[in-house]
Short mmCIF file of C-alpha atoms and ligand atoms in Angstrom, two decimals:
data_model
loop_
_atom_site.label_atom_id
_atom_site.label_comp_id
_atom_site.label_asym_id
_atom_site.label_seq_id
_atom_site.Cartn_x
_atom_site.Cartn_y
_atom_site.Cartn_z
CA MET A 4 130.41 110.96 86.20
CA ASN A 5 131.65 107.45 86.46
CA PHE A 6 129.31 104.60 85.55
CA ALA A 7 131.23 101.99 87.53
CA SER A 8 130.72 98.67 85.79
CA GLY A 9 131.11 95.48 87.76
CA ALA A 10 129.77 97.08 90.92
CA LEU A 11 126.16 96.03 90.37
CA PRO A 12 124.26 94.28 93.17
CA SER A 13 123.72 90.54 92.74
CA ARG A 14 120.12 90.85 93.88
CA ILE A 15 117.52 93.61 93.93
CA ALA A 16 114.20 94.04 95.71
CA ILE A 17 111.24 95.10 93.59
CA CYS A 18 108.16 96.34 95.41
CA GLU A 19 104.98 95.75 93.40
CA VAL A 20 103.12 99.06 93.57
CA GLY A 21 100.52 98.28 90.89
CA PRO A 22 97.70 97.67 93.41
CA ARG A 23 98.17 101.26 94.64
CA ASP A 24 99.98 103.55 92.19
CA GLY A 25 98.57 101.63 89.22
CA LEU A 26 94.95 100.96 90.12
CA GLN A 27 94.38 104.39 91.67
CA ASN A 28 94.65 105.88 88.18
CA GLU A 29 92.21 103.49 86.54
CA LYS A 30 88.71 104.45 85.49
CA THR A 31 87.54 100.88 86.02
CA LEU A 32 87.11 100.18 89.71
CA LEU A 33 88.14 96.65 90.60
CA SER A 34 86.22 94.60 93.14
CA ILE A 35 87.82 93.71 96.44
CA GLU A 36 88.04 90.09 95.25
CA ARG A 37 89.96 91.04 92.13
CA LYS A 38 92.35 93.29 94.03
CA VAL A 39 93.05 90.50 96.50
CA GLU A 40 93.52 88.08 93.62
CA LEU A 41 96.05 90.36 91.87
CA ILE A 42 98.05 90.95 95.05
CA GLU A 43 98.17 87.24 95.81
CA ALA A 44 99.18 86.55 92.18
CA ALA A 45 101.99 89.12 92.45
CA VAL A 46 103.31 87.30 95.51
CA GLU A 47 102.94 84.02 93.63
CA ALA A 48 105.04 85.54 90.79
CA GLY A 49 107.76 86.37 93.30
CA ALA A 50 106.96 89.78 94.87
CA ARG A 51 108.36 89.97 98.40
CA SER A 52 107.01 93.47 98.95
CA VAL A 53 103.62 94.77 97.77
CA GLU A 54 102.02 98.18 98.18
CA ILE A 55 98.46 96.95 98.48
CA GLY A 56 96.62 100.27 98.44
CA SER A 57 96.30 103.56 100.25
CA PHE A 58 94.36 104.88 103.18
CA VAL A 59 93.06 108.17 101.91
CA HIS A 60 89.63 109.73 101.92
CA PRO A 61 87.38 107.63 99.66
CA LYS A 62 86.10 110.78 97.96
CA ALA A 63 89.66 111.80 97.04
CA VAL A 64 90.59 108.44 95.50
CA PRO A 65 87.50 106.22 95.02
CA ALA A 66 89.63 103.34 93.68
CA MET A 67 91.30 103.02 97.08
CA ALA A 68 88.14 103.17 99.20
CA GLU A 69 88.29 99.51 100.20
CA THR A 70 91.94 99.09 101.13
CA ASP A 71 90.92 98.09 104.70
CA GLU A 72 88.92 95.17 103.39
CA VAL A 73 91.56 94.18 100.84
CA ALA A 74 94.15 94.03 103.65
CA ARG A 75 91.84 91.93 105.82
CA ARG A 76 91.03 89.38 103.14
CA LEU A 77 94.54 88.82 101.81
CA ALA A 78 96.10 85.43 102.42
CA ARG A 79 99.42 86.57 103.88
CA LYS A 80 102.55 84.77 102.92
CA GLU A 81 105.40 84.48 105.38
CA GLY A 82 108.33 86.72 104.54
CA VAL A 83 106.31 89.09 102.35
CA GLU A 84 106.00 92.75 103.27
CA TYR A 85 102.52 94.17 102.74
CA ARG A 86 102.49 97.93 103.00
CA ALA A 87 100.07 100.75 102.26
CA LEU A 88 100.29 104.46 101.71
CA ALA A 89 98.81 106.69 104.40
CA MET A 90 98.34 110.45 104.44
CA ASN A 91 97.93 111.05 108.16
CA LEU A 92 97.45 109.41 111.55
CA LYS A 93 93.95 108.29 110.67
CA GLY A 94 95.32 106.38 107.70
CA VAL A 95 98.05 104.79 109.82
CA GLU A 96 95.45 103.74 112.39
CA ARG A 97 93.32 102.19 109.64
CA ALA A 98 96.38 100.31 108.34
CA HIS A 99 97.07 98.96 111.82
CA ALA A 100 93.44 97.96 112.35
CA ALA A 101 93.53 96.11 109.02
CA GLY A 102 96.55 94.12 110.19
CA LEU A 103 99.30 95.78 108.15
CA SER A 104 102.74 96.07 109.69
CA LYS A 105 104.12 98.72 107.37
CA VAL A 106 102.99 102.11 106.10
CA LYS A 107 104.50 104.70 103.82
CA VAL A 108 103.94 108.42 104.01
CA THR A 109 104.80 110.85 101.25
CA VAL A 110 105.65 114.47 100.74
CA SER A 111 106.23 116.54 97.62
CA ALA A 112 109.72 118.00 97.29
CA SER A 113 108.29 120.96 95.45
CA ASP A 114 107.63 123.76 97.90
CA GLU A 115 105.06 125.29 95.58
CA HIS A 116 103.30 121.96 95.06
CA SER A 117 103.37 121.24 98.78
CA ARG A 118 101.97 124.65 99.74
CA LYS A 119 99.24 124.32 97.14
CA ASN A 120 98.19 120.89 98.45
CA SER A 121 98.82 121.20 102.17
CA ASN A 122 99.43 124.90 102.80
CA ALA A 123 102.75 123.90 104.36
CA SER A 124 106.38 123.40 103.33
CA PRO A 125 107.65 119.83 102.76
CA GLU A 126 109.51 119.92 106.09
CA GLU A 127 106.34 121.05 107.88
CA VAL A 128 104.35 118.29 106.22
CA ILE A 129 106.86 115.72 107.47
CA GLN A 130 106.71 117.19 110.96
CA SER A 131 102.95 116.62 110.81
CA PHE A 132 103.78 112.90 110.47
CA ALA A 133 105.26 112.89 114.01
CA SER A 134 102.05 111.40 115.40
CA CYS A 135 102.24 108.66 112.72
CA ALA A 136 105.84 107.90 113.70
CA ALA A 137 104.93 107.74 117.40
CA PHE A 138 101.99 105.45 116.67
CA CYS A 139 104.17 103.14 114.54
CA ALA A 140 106.94 103.03 117.15
CA GLU A 141 104.42 102.11 119.85
CA ARG A 142 102.77 99.38 117.78
CA GLY A 143 105.93 97.98 116.20
CA MET A 144 104.89 99.04 112.70
CA ALA A 145 107.50 99.97 110.12
CA LEU A 146 107.28 103.46 108.63
CA SER A 147 108.89 104.47 105.37
CA GLY A 148 108.89 107.83 103.66
CA ALA A 149 108.61 108.87 100.04
CA ILE A 150 109.62 112.11 98.39
CA SER A 151 107.52 112.80 95.31
CA THR A 152 108.70 115.04 92.46
CA ALA A 153 112.16 114.28 93.88
CA PHE A 154 113.98 114.86 90.59
CA GLY A 155 111.82 117.61 89.19
CA TYR A 156 108.36 118.51 88.16
CA SER A 157 107.06 119.15 84.69
CA ASP A 158 106.13 122.76 85.45
CA ILE A 159 109.10 123.69 87.61
CA GLY A 160 112.05 121.95 86.00
CA VAL A 161 114.92 120.18 87.70
CA MET A 162 114.75 119.71 91.47
CA PRO A 163 118.04 120.78 93.04
CA LEU A 164 119.47 118.03 95.24
CA GLU A 165 120.10 120.63 97.95
CA ARG A 166 116.32 120.92 98.23
CA ILE A 167 116.14 117.19 99.09
CA PHE A 168 118.61 117.30 102.00
CA PRO A 169 116.38 119.09 104.56
CA ILE A 170 113.50 116.79 103.59
CA VAL A 171 115.64 113.72 104.23
CA GLU A 172 116.75 115.23 107.54
CA ALA A 173 113.14 115.85 108.56
CA TYR A 174 112.42 112.16 107.89
CA LEU A 175 115.51 111.08 109.83
CA ALA A 176 114.40 113.19 112.78
CA LEU A 177 111.22 111.09 112.87
CA GLY A 178 113.22 107.87 112.81
CA VAL A 179 112.42 107.02 109.18
CA ARG A 180 115.29 105.04 107.64
CA GLU A 181 113.74 103.91 104.36
CA ILE A 182 113.21 106.65 101.83
CA SER A 183 111.85 106.44 98.31
CA MET A 184 112.97 108.97 95.73
CA SER A 185 109.95 109.20 93.46
CA ASP A 186 110.18 110.45 89.91
CA THR A 187 106.47 111.16 89.91
CA THR A 188 106.18 112.66 86.44
CA GLY A 189 109.02 110.78 84.75
CA VAL A 190 111.36 113.72 84.25
CA ALA A 191 114.53 112.25 85.80
CA ASN A 192 117.42 111.36 83.51
CA PRO A 193 120.13 108.73 84.09
CA ALA A 194 122.98 111.18 84.70
CA GLN A 195 120.92 113.02 87.31
CA VAL A 196 119.82 109.78 88.98
CA TYR A 197 123.42 108.52 89.16
CA GLU A 198 124.70 111.80 90.58
CA ASN A 199 121.89 112.29 93.10
CA MET A 200 121.72 108.72 94.37
CA THR A 201 125.50 108.57 94.72
CA ARG A 202 125.56 111.78 96.75
CA LEU A 203 122.56 110.78 98.87
CA ARG A 204 124.08 107.39 99.69
CA GLU A 205 127.36 109.03 100.66
CA ARG A 206 125.70 111.66 102.81
CA TYR A 207 123.09 109.46 104.50
CA GLY A 208 124.62 106.01 104.89
CA GLU A 209 121.94 104.93 107.37
CA VAL A 210 119.16 105.22 104.79
CA THR A 211 117.87 102.40 102.58
CA TRP A 212 117.03 104.14 99.31
CA THR A 213 114.32 103.14 96.89
CA LEU A 214 113.94 104.50 93.38
CA HIS A 215 110.34 104.90 92.21
CA THR A 216 110.20 105.51 88.48
CA HIS A 217 107.57 106.48 85.96
CA ASN A 218 108.25 105.80 82.31
CA THR A 219 106.53 108.94 81.04
CA ARG A 220 109.47 109.89 78.82
CA GLY A 221 110.87 106.41 78.25
CA MET A 222 113.79 106.88 80.65
CA ALA A 223 112.76 104.61 83.52
CA LEU A 224 114.89 101.54 82.74
CA ALA A 225 117.90 103.74 82.03
CA ASN A 226 117.28 105.49 85.35
CA ILE A 227 117.07 102.16 87.15
CA TYR A 228 120.36 101.10 85.59
CA ALA A 229 121.94 104.39 86.64
CA ALA A 230 120.68 103.85 90.20
CA LEU A 231 122.05 100.29 90.19
CA THR A 232 125.49 101.60 89.31
CA ALA A 233 125.12 104.09 92.17
CA GLY A 234 124.49 101.18 94.58
CA VAL A 235 120.69 101.37 94.88
CA SER A 236 119.04 97.95 95.17
CA HIS A 237 115.39 98.73 95.97
CA PHE A 238 112.94 99.66 93.24
CA ASP A 239 109.21 100.17 92.84
CA ALA A 240 107.42 98.88 89.74
CA SER A 241 103.86 98.26 88.62
CA PHE A 242 102.34 95.25 86.90
CA ALA A 243 101.54 95.92 83.23
CA GLY A 244 103.09 99.38 83.65
CA LEU A 245 99.89 100.84 85.06
CA GLY A 246 99.98 104.24 86.67
CA GLY A 247 99.75 106.72 83.82
CA CYS A 248 98.71 110.19 84.77
CA PRO A 249 94.95 110.61 84.31
CA PHE A 250 95.57 114.21 83.22
CA ALA A 251 97.98 113.24 80.45
CA PRO A 252 96.12 110.80 78.21
CA GLY A 253 98.39 108.16 76.72
CA ALA A 254 101.19 108.88 79.16
CA SER A 255 103.16 105.86 80.29
CA GLY A 256 102.81 104.79 83.88
CA ASN A 257 105.14 103.33 86.45
CA ILE A 258 107.87 101.22 84.92
CA ALA A 259 106.42 97.75 84.39
CA THR A 260 107.46 95.09 86.89
CA GLU A 261 107.94 92.55 84.10
CA ASP A 262 110.35 94.85 82.26
CA VAL A 263 112.44 95.44 85.39
CA VAL A 264 112.47 91.70 86.10
CA HIS A 265 113.57 91.00 82.53
CA MET A 266 116.36 93.58 82.56
CA ALA A 267 117.67 92.43 85.93
CA HIS A 268 117.68 88.76 84.94
CA ALA A 269 119.35 89.56 81.61
CA MET A 270 122.16 91.19 83.60
CA GLY A 271 122.45 88.23 85.98
CA ILE A 272 120.78 90.09 88.86
CA GLU A 273 118.34 88.07 90.95
CA THR A 274 114.90 89.46 91.73
CA GLY A 275 113.07 86.48 93.22
CA TYR A 276 110.43 86.92 90.48
CA ASP A 277 109.53 84.45 87.80
CA LEU A 278 109.41 86.37 84.50
CA ALA A 279 106.77 84.16 82.89
CA GLY A 280 104.58 84.47 86.00
CA SER A 281 105.07 88.22 86.02
CA VAL A 282 104.05 88.53 82.34
CA ALA A 283 101.02 86.27 82.87
CA LEU A 284 99.95 88.50 85.76
CA ALA A 285 100.34 91.60 83.58
CA ARG A 286 98.05 89.96 81.00
CA ARG A 287 95.43 89.33 83.68
CA VAL A 288 95.74 92.94 84.85
CA GLU A 289 95.10 94.15 81.29
CA SER A 290 91.92 92.11 81.08
CA TYR A 291 90.66 93.45 84.43
CA VAL A 292 91.32 97.12 83.71
CA GLY A 293 90.00 96.80 80.17
CA HIS A 294 92.84 98.36 78.20
CA PRO A 295 96.32 97.35 77.06
CA GLY A 296 99.15 97.58 79.53
CA ASP A 297 102.42 99.23 78.68
CA SER A 298 105.51 97.07 78.70
CA SER A 299 107.97 95.56 76.28
CA MET A 300 107.46 92.11 77.80
CA LEU A 301 103.70 92.35 77.25
CA ARG A 302 104.26 93.29 73.61
CA LEU A 303 106.48 90.23 73.21
CA SER A 304 104.27 87.91 75.19
CA GLY A 305 102.94 84.94 73.29
CA THR A 306 106.05 84.94 71.08
CA GLU A 307 109.24 82.96 71.50
CA PHE A 308 111.06 86.21 72.33
CA CYS A 309 109.32 86.77 75.66
CA ARG A 310 112.11 85.49 77.87
MG1 MG B 411 104.10 107.06 91.51
#
């Protein structure tokens, strides 16, 4: 273990995943207008990448039923990447029809979890994305891949890194070069993140790695710092820290965008975000979902210390 100081990136990219990973867990369903408004406000606050929703069956995730319409109504800003999560070719086709140029697919690293959900191993699930990859290549759409439960799963324990390698290789075989390591249930710790991201970057130099954190156990910012020292410069975060697990009441959600922005700026790392704008957006999100968000910057907001 060597937390190399002085090797931090001068700039990081933060993808705002609140409109998808955050809102999909909310009891309050937001109107299309409000979703569009929040996405546009995130871009206004500095987001250069936004996960605007997902294309899944409306019965499975009612909060994401109108992603097509959200994508159509958005005022697109030049230079901003608008992406959505898709589960299969149908979802990718819907994303294309709605004018999106990027989609993300995801697989669970847990074999047990994967077999329970899809009756297939993670590698087999990725192979089922071959039609998605072909469609994207033909239409000039970008395709990225996520690996959920990449560091472990509450019921199973620590995910061995060796279990991740064949999953990465299955993605590479499809031409996917952007992979998100998702700590879905917030079990990763900083030492593990440093070790795993260092080894993954060494082994697969062609991949752009993203770290997707949940703050379930309060370790997300420490994990992001550990990933920074390992050379990772892409992160997912959610406005107001939305994204708590609906099955674990009170559980923290995705790490809050405004907290990542604050930490990065405090360390002299550029994000392109405006912290005050990011906090103001988180406040608006709180009022729309009807409950308090979860971030340190929100708790400080309105005081002189919120900077
Ligand atoms: Mg997530």
